[in-house]
Amino acid sequence: MALQFRIQLKHISKPPVWRRLLIPDSFTFRQFHYAIQLAFDWATEHLYQFQKQAYDNNWCIGEPEKDGMMSFFSNPTTPAKKIKVKKFLEEHLINKFVYVYDFGDDWIHEIVLEDINTDRIKHPVCLDGKGATPPENCGGPYRYEWLKSIMANPTPTNEEMAQLTWAFEEYSMDNGVEDENGILQYEDPEDVGWKQFDIKAVDLEDINYGLENFASYEKDFDEMYDDGIDN
């Protein structure tokens, strides 16, 4: 069996950013976390948690930290690698919840269980989606919306240009050279990252290529979590 979810980033519009994801019914919440990371092209650099609502006092599933810092935000964290998604949702009669990624930028994903079907799949599959994933570490959804408004402005200020250059640097075609104002300049102005970034682009073929290699991805990150986090 397989679980079908629609996962949408909150507080982002025009276009909205969402993915329709199919995962095996055997998956744990940690495996679900990996699948979301691949589907949204996040970099698995930050902490995460699944909750009924973001930072509430209900259940919390993620990676418990050695220093217990996350107890400041919510109830004690239940280890994600120990909880099966399907069983947990059925036992708690849940079909809607959230996934929070990066407790600084606060990328809050609203998750809706759409279907439980008889498909037998060996790895997650991204069925559909809309909207490019924002740049990692650009400041969160509200700052991303602000950056998009600057991109649409034909005459941004030098300070705004510097903010765009910093936020979208990973998309630049070359490294550029800083001018006297600290703004990166490129041999070809069209090489600058924010001009390369397409807010509507979703490459399902590339996403599913990553998901096809899920086992290798899982192995690498399991080693990171299990070596660095006290469960």
Coordinates of N, CA and C in Angstrom, one line a residue:
M1 N 0.8 -1.2 0.0 CA 0.0 0.0 0.0 C 0.9 1.3 0.0
A2 N 0.3 2.4 -0.4 CA 1.0 3.6 -0.5 C 0.1 4.8 0.0
L3 N 0.8 5.7 0.7 CA 0.1 6.9 1.2 C 0.3 8.1 0.2
Q4 N -0.8 8.8 -0.1 CA -0.6 9.9 -1.0 C -0.9 11.2 -0.2
F5 N 0.1 12.1 -0.3 CA 0.0 13.4 0.5 C 0.1 14.6 -0.5
R6 N -0.6 15.6 -0.1 CA -0.4 16.9 -0.8 C 0.3 17.8 0.3
I7 N 1.5 18.3 -0.1 CA 2.3 19.1 0.9 C 2.5 20.5 0.3
Q8 N 2.1 21.5 1.1 CA 2.2 22.9 0.6 C 2.9 23.8 1.6
L9 N 3.8 24.6 1.1 CA 4.5 25.6 1.9 C 3.5 26.7 2.3
K10 N 3.4 27.0 3.5 CA 2.5 28.0 4.0 C 3.1 29.4 3.7
H11 N 2.2 30.4 3.5 CA 2.5 31.8 3.4 C 3.3 32.1 2.1
I12 N 3.1 31.3 1.1 CA 3.7 31.6 -0.2 C 2.6 31.5 -1.2
S13 N 2.6 32.5 -2.1 CA 1.5 32.5 -3.2 C 2.1 33.1 -4.5
K14 N 1.3 32.9 -5.5 CA 1.6 33.6 -6.8 C 3.1 33.3 -7.3
P15 N 3.4 32.0 -7.5 CA 2.6 30.8 -7.4 C 2.7 30.2 -6.0
P16 N 1.7 29.4 -5.6 CA 1.9 28.6 -4.4 C 3.0 27.5 -4.7
V17 N 3.5 27.0 -3.6 CA 4.6 25.9 -3.7 C 4.1 24.7 -3.1
W18 N 3.8 23.6 -3.9 CA 3.3 22.4 -3.3 C 3.8 21.2 -4.1
R19 N 3.8 20.0 -3.5 CA 4.1 18.8 -4.1 C 3.1 17.7 -3.7
R20 N 2.8 16.8 -4.7 CA 1.9 15.6 -4.4 C 2.9 14.4 -4.3
L21 N 2.9 13.8 -3.2 CA 4.0 12.8 -2.9 C 3.3 11.5 -2.5
L22 N 3.8 10.4 -3.1 CA 3.4 9.1 -2.7 C 4.6 8.4 -2.0
I23 N 4.3 7.8 -0.8 CA 5.3 7.1 0.0 C 4.8 5.7 0.3
P24 N 5.7 4.8 0.5 CA 5.3 3.4 0.9 C 4.7 3.5 2.3
D25 N 3.7 2.6 2.6 CA 3.0 2.6 3.8 C 3.9 2.1 5.0
S26 N 5.1 1.6 4.7 CA 6.0 1.1 5.7 C 6.9 2.3 6.3
F27 N 6.8 3.4 5.7 CA 7.7 4.5 6.0 C 7.5 5.0 7.4
T28 N 8.7 5.4 8.0 CA 8.7 6.1 9.3 C 8.6 7.6 9.0
F29 N 8.5 8.4 10.1 CA 8.5 9.8 9.9 C 9.8 10.3 9.5
R30 N 10.9 9.7 9.9 CA 12.2 10.1 9.4 C 12.3 9.9 7.9
Q31 N 11.9 8.8 7.4 CA 11.9 8.5 6.0 C 11.0 9.5 5.2
F32 N 9.8 9.8 5.8 CA 9.0 10.8 5.2 C 9.7 12.2 5.2
H33 N 10.4 12.5 6.2 CA 11.2 13.7 6.2 C 12.2 13.7 5.0
Y34 N 12.9 12.6 4.8 CA 13.8 12.6 3.7 C 13.1 12.8 2.3
A35 N 11.9 12.1 2.2 CA 11.2 12.2 1.0 C 10.7 13.7 0.7
I36 N 10.3 14.4 1.8 CA 9.9 15.8 1.6 C 11.1 16.6 1.2
Q37 N 12.3 16.4 1.8 CA 13.5 17.1 1.5 C 13.8 16.9 0.0
L38 N 13.7 15.7 -0.5 CA 14.0 15.5 -1.9 C 13.0 16.1 -2.9
A39 N 11.7 16.0 -2.5 CA 10.6 16.5 -3.3 C 10.7 18.0 -3.4
F40 N 11.1 18.7 -2.4 CA 11.2 20.2 -2.4 C 12.6 20.7 -2.7
D41 N 13.6 19.7 -2.8 CA 15.0 20.1 -3.1 C 15.5 21.0 -2.0
W42 N 15.2 20.7 -0.8 CA 15.9 21.2 0.4 C 17.2 20.5 0.6
A43 N 18.1 21.0 1.4 CA 19.4 20.4 1.5 C 19.6 19.6 2.8
T44 N 18.6 19.3 3.6 CA 18.7 18.5 4.8 C 19.8 19.1 5.7
E45 N 19.8 20.4 5.8 CA 20.8 21.1 6.7 C 20.3 21.5 8.1
H46 N 19.0 21.4 8.3 CA 18.4 22.0 9.5 C 17.5 21.0 10.2
L47 N 17.2 21.3 11.5 CA 16.3 20.5 12.2 C 14.9 20.5 11.7
Y48 N 14.1 19.6 12.0 CA 12.7 19.5 11.5 C 11.8 18.8 12.6
Q49 N 10.5 19.0 12.4 CA 9.6 18.3 13.3 C 8.2 18.2 12.6
F50 N 7.5 17.1 12.9 CA 6.1 17.0 12.5 C 5.2 17.3 13.7
Q51 N 4.2 18.0 13.5 CA 3.3 18.3 14.6 C 1.9 18.5 14.1
K52 N 0.9 18.6 15.0 CA -0.5 18.9 14.6 C -0.5 20.3 14.1
Q53 N 0.1 21.3 14.8 CA 0.2 22.6 14.4 C 1.6 23.1 14.8
A54 N 2.2 24.0 14.1 CA 3.6 24.4 14.3 C 3.8 24.9 15.7
Y55 N 4.7 24.4 16.4 CA 5.2 24.8 17.8 C 4.0 24.8 18.8
D56 N 3.0 23.9 18.6 CA 2.0 23.9 19.7 C 2.4 22.9 20.8
N57 N 1.5 22.6 21.7 CA 1.9 21.8 22.8 C 1.3 20.4 22.6
N58 N 1.0 20.0 21.4 CA 0.5 18.7 21.1 C 1.7 17.7 20.9
W59 N 1.5 16.6 20.2 CA 2.6 15.7 19.9 C 3.6 16.3 19.0
C60 N 4.8 15.8 19.0 CA 6.0 16.3 18.3 C 6.9 15.2 17.9
I61 N 7.1 15.0 16.6 CA 8.0 13.9 16.1 C 9.1 14.5 15.3
G62 N 10.3 14.1 15.7 CA 11.5 14.7 15.0 C 12.8 14.0 15.4
E63 N 13.9 14.7 15.6 CA 15.1 14.2 16.0 C 15.5 14.8 17.4
P64 N 15.3 14.1 18.5 CA 15.6 14.6 19.8 C 17.0 15.0 19.9
E65 N 17.2 16.2 20.5 CA 18.6 16.8 20.7 C 19.1 16.4 22.0
K66 N 20.5 16.3 22.1 CA 21.1 15.9 23.3 C 20.8 16.9 24.4
D67 N 20.7 18.2 24.1 CA 20.5 19.2 25.1 C 19.1 19.5 25.4
G68 N 18.2 18.8 24.7 CA 16.8 19.0 24.9 C 16.2 20.3 24.6
M69 N 16.9 21.1 23.7 CA 16.5 22.4 23.4 C 15.0 22.5 22.8
M70 N 14.6 21.5 22.1 CA 13.3 21.6 21.4 C 12.2 21.6 22.4
S71 N 12.4 21.2 23.7 CA 11.3 21.2 24.6 C 10.9 22.6 24.9
F72 N 11.7 23.6 24.6 CA 11.3 25.0 24.7 C 10.1 25.3 23.8
F73 N 10.1 24.7 22.7 CA 9.0 24.9 21.7 C 7.8 24.1 21.9
S74 N 7.9 22.9 22.3 CA 6.8 21.9 22.3 C 7.0 20.8 23.3
N75 N 6.2 19.8 23.3 CA 6.4 18.7 24.1 C 7.6 18.0 23.7
P76 N 8.2 17.1 24.6 CA 9.4 16.3 24.2 C 9.2 15.6 22.9
T77 N 10.3 15.6 22.1 CA 10.3 15.1 20.8 C 10.4 13.6 20.7
T78 N 9.4 12.9 20.1 CA 9.5 11.5 19.8 C 10.4 11.2 18.6
P79 N 11.3 10.2 18.7 CA 12.2 10.0 17.6 C 11.5 9.6 16.4
A80 N 11.7 10.3 15.3 CA 11.0 10.1 14.0 C 11.3 8.7 13.4
K81 N 12.5 8.1 13.7 CA 12.9 6.9 13.1 C 12.1 5.7 13.7
K82 N 11.4 5.9 14.9 CA 10.7 4.9 15.6 C 9.2 4.8 15.3
I83 N 8.7 5.8 14.6 CA 7.2 5.9 14.4 C 6.8 5.8 13.0
K84 N 6.0 4.8 12.7 CA 5.5 4.6 11.4 C 4.4 5.6 11.1
V85 N 4.5 6.2 9.9 CA 3.5 7.2 9.5 C 2.1 6.7 9.5
K86 N 1.8 5.6 8.8 CA 0.5 5.1 8.6 C -0.1 4.7 9.9
K87 N 0.6 4.0 10.7 CA 0.1 3.5 12.0 C -0.3 4.7 12.9
F88 N 0.6 5.7 12.9 CA 0.4 6.9 13.8 C -0.8 7.7 13.4
L89 N -1.0 7.9 12.1 CA -2.1 8.7 11.6 C -3.4 7.9 11.8
E90 N -3.4 6.6 11.7 CA -4.6 5.8 11.9 C -5.0 5.8 13.4
E91 N -4.0 5.6 14.3 CA -4.3 5.6 15.7 C -4.8 6.9 16.2
H92 N -4.3 8.0 15.7 CA -4.7 9.3 16.2 C -5.8 10.0 15.3
L93 N -6.3 9.3 14.3 CA -7.4 9.8 13.5 C -7.0 11.1 12.8
I94 N -5.8 11.1 12.3 CA -5.2 12.4 11.7 C -5.1 12.3 10.2
N95 N -5.6 13.3 9.5 CA -5.4 13.4 8.0 C -4.8 14.7 7.6
K96 N -4.5 15.6 8.6 CA -3.9 16.9 8.3 C -3.0 17.3 9.4
F97 N -1.7 17.7 9.1 CA -0.7 18.1 10.1 C 0.3 18.9 9.4
V98 N 1.4 19.3 10.1 CA 2.4 20.1 9.5 C 3.8 19.5 9.7
Y99 N 4.7 20.0 8.8 CA 6.1 19.6 8.9 C 6.9 20.9 8.9
V100 N 7.6 21.2 10.0 CA 8.4 22.4 10.1 C 9.9 22.1 9.8
Y101 N 10.5 22.8 8.9 CA 11.9 22.6 8.5 C 12.6 24.0 8.8
D102 N 13.7 23.9 9.5 CA 14.5 25.1 9.8 C 13.8 26.0 10.8
F103 N 14.1 25.9 12.1 CA 13.4 26.6 13.1 C 13.8 28.1 13.1
G104 N 14.7 28.5 12.2 CA 15.1 29.9 12.1 C 14.2 30.5 11.0
D105 N 14.3 29.9 9.8 CA 13.5 30.4 8.7 C 12.0 30.0 8.7
D106 N 11.8 28.9 9.4 CA 10.4 28.5 9.6 C 9.7 28.2 8.3
W107 N 10.2 27.2 7.6 CA 9.4 26.7 6.4 C 8.4 25.7 6.9
I108 N 7.1 26.2 7.0 CA 6.1 25.3 7.5 C 5.3 24.7 6.3
H109 N 5.2 23.4 6.3 CA 4.6 22.7 5.2 C 3.3 22.1 5.8
E110 N 2.2 22.5 5.1 CA 0.9 21.9 5.5 C 0.7 20.6 4.7
I111 N 0.4 19.5 5.5 CA 0.4 18.2 4.9 C -1.1 17.6 5.0
V112 N -1.6 17.2 3.9 CA -3.0 16.6 3.9 C -2.9 15.2 3.3
L113 N -3.3 14.2 4.0 CA -3.4 12.8 3.5 C -4.6 12.8 2.5
E114 N -4.3 12.5 1.3 CA -5.4 12.5 0.2 C -5.9 11.1 0.0
D115 N -5.0 10.1 0.1 CA -5.5 8.7 -0.2 C -4.6 7.7 0.3
I116 N -5.1 6.5 0.6 CA -4.3 5.3 0.9 C -4.7 4.3 -0.2
N117 N -3.8 4.0 -1.1 CA -4.2 3.1 -2.2 C -3.4 1.8 -2.2
T118 N -3.7 1.0 -3.1 CA -3.1 -0.4 -3.2 C -1.8 -0.4 -4.0
D119 N -1.2 0.7 -4.4 CA 0.0 0.7 -5.1 C 1.1 0.1 -4.3
R120 N 2.0 -0.7 -4.9 CA 3.2 -1.2 -4.2 C 4.4 -0.5 -4.8
I121 N 5.0 0.4 -4.0 CA 6.1 1.1 -4.5 C 7.3 0.9 -3.6
K122 N 8.5 0.9 -4.2 CA 9.7 0.7 -3.4 C 10.4 1.9 -2.9
H123 N 10.0 3.1 -3.5 CA 10.6 4.3 -3.1 C 9.5 5.4 -3.3
P124 N 9.7 6.6 -2.7 CA 8.7 7.7 -2.9 C 8.6 8.1 -4.4
V125 N 7.5 8.7 -4.7 CA 7.2 9.2 -6.1 C 6.5 10.5 -6.0
C126 N 7.1 11.5 -6.7 CA 6.4 12.8 -6.7 C 5.5 12.8 -8.0
L127 N 4.2 12.9 -7.7 CA 3.2 12.8 -8.8 C 2.9 14.1 -9.5
D128 N 3.1 15.2 -8.7 CA 2.7 16.5 -9.3 C 3.3 17.6 -8.4
G129 N 3.2 18.8 -8.9 CA 3.7 19.9 -8.0 C 3.6 21.3 -8.7
K130 N 3.8 22.3 -8.0 CA 3.7 23.7 -8.5 C 4.6 24.6 -7.7
G131 N 5.3 25.5 -8.4 CA 6.1 26.5 -7.8 C 7.5 26.0 -7.4
A132 N 8.5 26.8 -7.7 CA 9.9 26.5 -7.3 C 10.1 26.6 -5.8
T133 N 10.9 25.7 -5.3 CA 11.2 25.8 -3.9 C 12.1 27.1 -3.6
P134 N 11.8 27.9 -2.6 CA 12.6 29.0 -2.3 C 14.1 28.7 -2.1
P135 N 15.0 29.6 -2.2 CA 16.4 29.3 -1.9 C 16.6 28.9 -0.4
E136 N 17.4 27.9 -0.2 CA 17.6 27.6 1.2 C 18.3 28.8 1.9
N137 N 17.8 29.0 3.1 CA 18.4 30.1 4.0 C 18.2 31.5 3.5
C138 N 17.1 31.7 2.7 CA 16.9 33.1 2.2 C 16.1 33.9 3.2
G139 N 15.7 33.3 4.3 CA 15.1 34.1 5.4 C 13.7 33.8 5.7
G140 N 13.1 32.7 5.1 CA 11.8 32.3 5.4 C 10.7 32.8 4.4
P141 N 9.5 32.4 4.5 CA 8.5 32.7 3.5 C 8.2 34.1 3.3
Y142 N 8.1 34.9 4.4 CA 7.8 36.3 4.2 C 8.9 37.1 3.5
R143 N 10.2 36.7 3.9 CA 11.3 37.4 3.2 C 11.4 36.9 1.7
Y144 N 11.0 35.7 1.5 CA 11.0 35.2 0.1 C 10.0 36.0 -0.7
E145 N 8.8 36.2 -0.2 CA 7.8 37.0 -0.8 C 8.3 38.4 -1.1
W146 N 9.0 39.0 -0.2 CA 9.6 40.3 -0.4 C 10.7 40.3 -1.5
L147 N 11.5 39.2 -1.5 CA 12.5 39.1 -2.6 C 11.8 39.0 -3.9
K148 N 10.7 38.3 -4.0 CA 10.0 38.2 -5.3 C 9.5 39.5 -5.8
S149 N 9.1 40.3 -4.8 CA 8.6 41.7 -5.2 C 9.7 42.5 -5.7
I150 N 10.9 42.4 -5.2 CA 12.1 43.1 -5.7 C 12.4 42.6 -7.1
M151 N 12.4 41.3 -7.3 CA 12.7 40.7 -8.6 C 11.7 41.3 -9.7
A152 N 10.5 41.6 -9.3 CA 9.5 42.1 -10.3 C 9.7 43.6 -10.5
N153 N 10.5 44.3 -9.7 CA 10.7 45.7 -9.8 C 11.8 46.0 -10.8
P154 N 11.5 46.8 -11.8 CA 12.5 47.0 -12.9 C 13.7 47.9 -12.4
T155 N 13.5 48.6 -11.3 CA 14.5 49.6 -10.8 C 14.8 49.3 -9.3
P156 N 15.3 48.2 -8.9 CA 15.7 47.9 -7.5 C 16.8 48.8 -7.1
T157 N 16.9 49.2 -5.8 CA 18.0 50.0 -5.3 C 19.2 49.1 -5.2
N158 N 20.4 49.7 -4.9 CA 21.6 49.0 -4.7 C 21.5 48.0 -3.6
E159 N 20.9 48.5 -2.5 CA 20.7 47.6 -1.3 C 19.9 46.4 -1.7
E160 N 18.8 46.6 -2.4 CA 17.9 45.5 -2.8 C 18.6 44.6 -3.7
M161 N 19.4 45.1 -4.6 CA 20.2 44.3 -5.5 C 21.2 43.4 -4.8
A162 N 21.8 44.0 -3.7 CA 22.7 43.2 -2.9 C 22.0 42.0 -2.2
Q163 N 20.7 42.3 -1.7 CA 19.9 41.3 -1.1 C 19.6 40.2 -2.0
L164 N 19.2 40.5 -3.2 CA 18.9 39.5 -4.3 C 20.1 38.7 -4.6
T165 N 21.2 39.3 -4.8 CA 22.5 38.6 -5.1 C 22.8 37.6 -4.1
W166 N 22.7 38.0 -2.8 CA 23.1 37.1 -1.7 C 22.1 36.0 -1.6
A167 N 20.8 36.2 -1.7 CA 19.8 35.2 -1.5 C 19.8 34.1 -2.6
F168 N 20.1 34.6 -3.8 CA 20.1 33.6 -5.0 C 21.4 33.3 -5.5
E169 N 22.5 33.5 -4.7 CA 23.8 33.2 -5.2 C 24.0 31.8 -5.7
E170 N 23.4 30.8 -5.1 CA 23.6 29.4 -5.5 C 23.1 29.2 -6.9
Y171 N 22.3 30.1 -7.5 CA 21.8 29.9 -8.8 C 22.6 30.6 -9.9
S172 N 23.7 31.4 -9.4 CA 24.5 32.1 -10.3 C 25.3 31.2 -11.2
M173 N 25.6 31.7 -12.5 CA 26.3 30.9 -13.4 C 27.8 31.0 -13.2
D174 N 28.3 32.0 -12.5 CA 29.7 32.1 -12.0 C 29.8 32.8 -10.7
N175 N 31.0 33.0 -10.1 CA 31.1 33.5 -8.8 C 30.9 35.1 -8.7
G176 N 31.3 35.7 -9.8 CA 31.2 37.2 -9.8 C 32.3 37.8 -9.0
V177 N 32.3 39.2 -9.1 CA 33.3 40.0 -8.4 C 32.6 41.1 -7.7
E178 N 32.9 41.4 -6.4 CA 32.3 42.5 -5.7 C 32.7 43.8 -6.2
D179 N 31.8 44.7 -6.4 CA 32.1 46.1 -6.7 C 32.3 46.9 -5.5
E180 N 32.4 48.3 -5.6 CA 32.7 49.1 -4.4 C 31.6 49.2 -3.5
N181 N 30.4 48.8 -3.9 CA 29.2 48.7 -3.0 C 29.0 47.3 -2.4
G182 N 29.9 46.4 -2.7 CA 29.7 45.1 -2.1 C 28.8 44.2 -2.9
I183 N 28.4 44.6 -4.1 CA 27.4 43.9 -4.9 C 28.2 43.1 -5.9
L184 N 27.9 41.8 -6.0 CA 28.6 40.9 -7.0 C 28.2 41.3 -8.4
Q185 N 29.3 41.5 -9.2 CA 29.1 41.8 -10.6 C 29.6 40.6 -11.5
Y186 N 28.9 40.3 -12.6 CA 29.2 39.2 -13.4 C 29.6 39.6 -14.8
E187 N 30.4 38.7 -15.4 CA 30.8 39.0 -16.8 C 29.6 39.3 -17.7
D188 N 28.6 38.4 -17.5 CA 27.3 38.6 -18.2 C 26.2 38.9 -17.2
P189 N 25.6 40.0 -17.2 CA 24.6 40.4 -16.2 C 23.5 39.3 -16.1
E190 N 23.2 38.6 -17.2 CA 22.2 37.6 -17.1 C 22.6 36.4 -16.3
D191 N 23.9 36.3 -15.9 CA 24.3 35.1 -15.2 C 24.0 35.2 -13.7
V192 N 23.5 36.4 -13.2 CA 23.2 36.6 -11.8 C 22.1 35.6 -11.4
G193 N 22.2 35.1 -10.2 CA 21.3 34.0 -9.7 C 19.9 34.3 -9.8
W194 N 19.5 35.5 -9.4 CA 18.0 35.8 -9.3 C 17.4 35.9 -10.7
K195 N 18.2 36.1 -11.7 CA 17.7 36.1 -13.1 C 17.6 34.7 -13.6
Q196 N 18.4 33.8 -13.1 CA 18.4 32.4 -13.5 C 17.2 31.7 -12.8
F197 N 16.8 32.2 -11.6 CA 15.8 31.5 -10.8 C 14.4 31.7 -11.4
D198 N 13.7 30.6 -11.7 CA 12.3 30.7 -12.2 C 11.3 30.3 -11.1
I199 N 10.5 31.2 -10.6 CA 9.7 31.0 -9.5 C 8.6 29.9 -9.8
K200 N 8.4 29.6 -11.1 CA 7.3 28.7 -11.4 C 7.9 27.3 -11.8
A201 N 9.2 27.1 -11.8 CA 9.8 25.9 -12.3 C 9.7 24.7 -11.3
V202 N 9.2 23.6 -11.8 CA 9.2 22.4 -11.1 C 9.6 21.3 -12.0
D203 N 10.8 20.6 -11.7 CA 11.3 19.6 -12.6 C 11.0 18.2 -12.0
L204 N 9.8 17.7 -12.3 CA 9.4 16.4 -11.8 C 10.4 15.3 -12.1
E205 N 11.0 15.3 -13.3 CA 11.9 14.3 -13.7 C 13.1 14.3 -12.8
D206 N 13.6 15.5 -12.5 CA 14.8 15.6 -11.6 C 14.4 15.2 -10.2
I207 N 13.3 15.6 -9.7 CA 12.8 15.2 -8.4 C 12.7 13.7 -8.2
N208 N 12.1 13.1 -9.2 CA 11.9 11.6 -9.1 C 13.2 10.8 -9.3
Y209 N 14.2 11.4 -10.0 CA 15.5 10.8 -10.1 C 16.1 10.7 -8.7
G210 N 16.0 11.8 -7.9 CA 16.5 11.8 -6.6 C 15.7 10.8 -5.7
L211 N 14.4 10.7 -5.9 CA 13.6 9.8 -5.1 C 13.9 8.3 -5.5
E212 N 14.2 8.1 -6.7 CA 14.6 6.7 -7.1 C 15.9 6.2 -6.4
N213 N 16.7 7.2 -6.0 CA 17.9 6.8 -5.3 C 17.8 7.0 -3.8
F214 N 16.5 6.9 -3.3 CA 16.2 7.1 -1.9 C 17.0 6.3 -1.0
A215 N 17.2 5.0 -1.3 CA 17.9 4.1 -0.3 C 19.3 4.6 0.0
S216 N 20.0 5.1 -1.0 CA 21.4 5.7 -0.8 C 21.3 6.9 0.0
Y217 N 20.4 7.8 -0.3 CA 20.2 9.1 0.4 C 19.9 8.8 1.9
E218 N 19.0 7.8 2.1 CA 18.6 7.5 3.5 C 19.8 7.0 4.3
K219 N 20.6 6.1 3.7 CA 21.8 5.5 4.4 C 22.7 6.6 4.8
D220 N 23.0 7.6 3.9 CA 23.9 8.7 4.2 C 23.4 9.5 5.4
F221 N 22.2 9.9 5.4 CA 21.7 10.8 6.4 C 21.3 10.1 7.7
D222 N 21.0 8.8 7.6 CA 20.8 8.0 8.8 C 22.1 8.0 9.6
E223 N 23.2 7.8 9.0 CA 24.5 7.8 9.6 C 24.8 9.2 10.3
M224 N 24.4 10.3 9.6 CA 24.6 11.6 10.2 C 23.8 11.8 11.5
Y225 N 22.5 11.5 11.3 CA 21.6 11.6 12.5 C 22.0 10.7 13.7
D226 N 22.2 9.5 13.4 CA 22.5 8.5 14.4 C 23.8 8.7 15.1
D227 N 24.8 9.3 14.4 CA 26.1 9.5 15.0 C 26.1 10.8 15.8
G228 N 25.2 11.8 15.4 CA 25.3 13.1 16.0 C 24.2 13.4 17.0
I229 N 23.2 12.5 17.1 CA 22.1 12.8 17.9 C 21.8 11.7 18.9
D230 N 21.6 12.0 20.1 CA 21.4 11.0 21.1 C 19.9 10.6 21.2
N231 N 19.6 9.4 20.7 CA 18.2 8.9 20.7 C 18.0 8.0 21.9

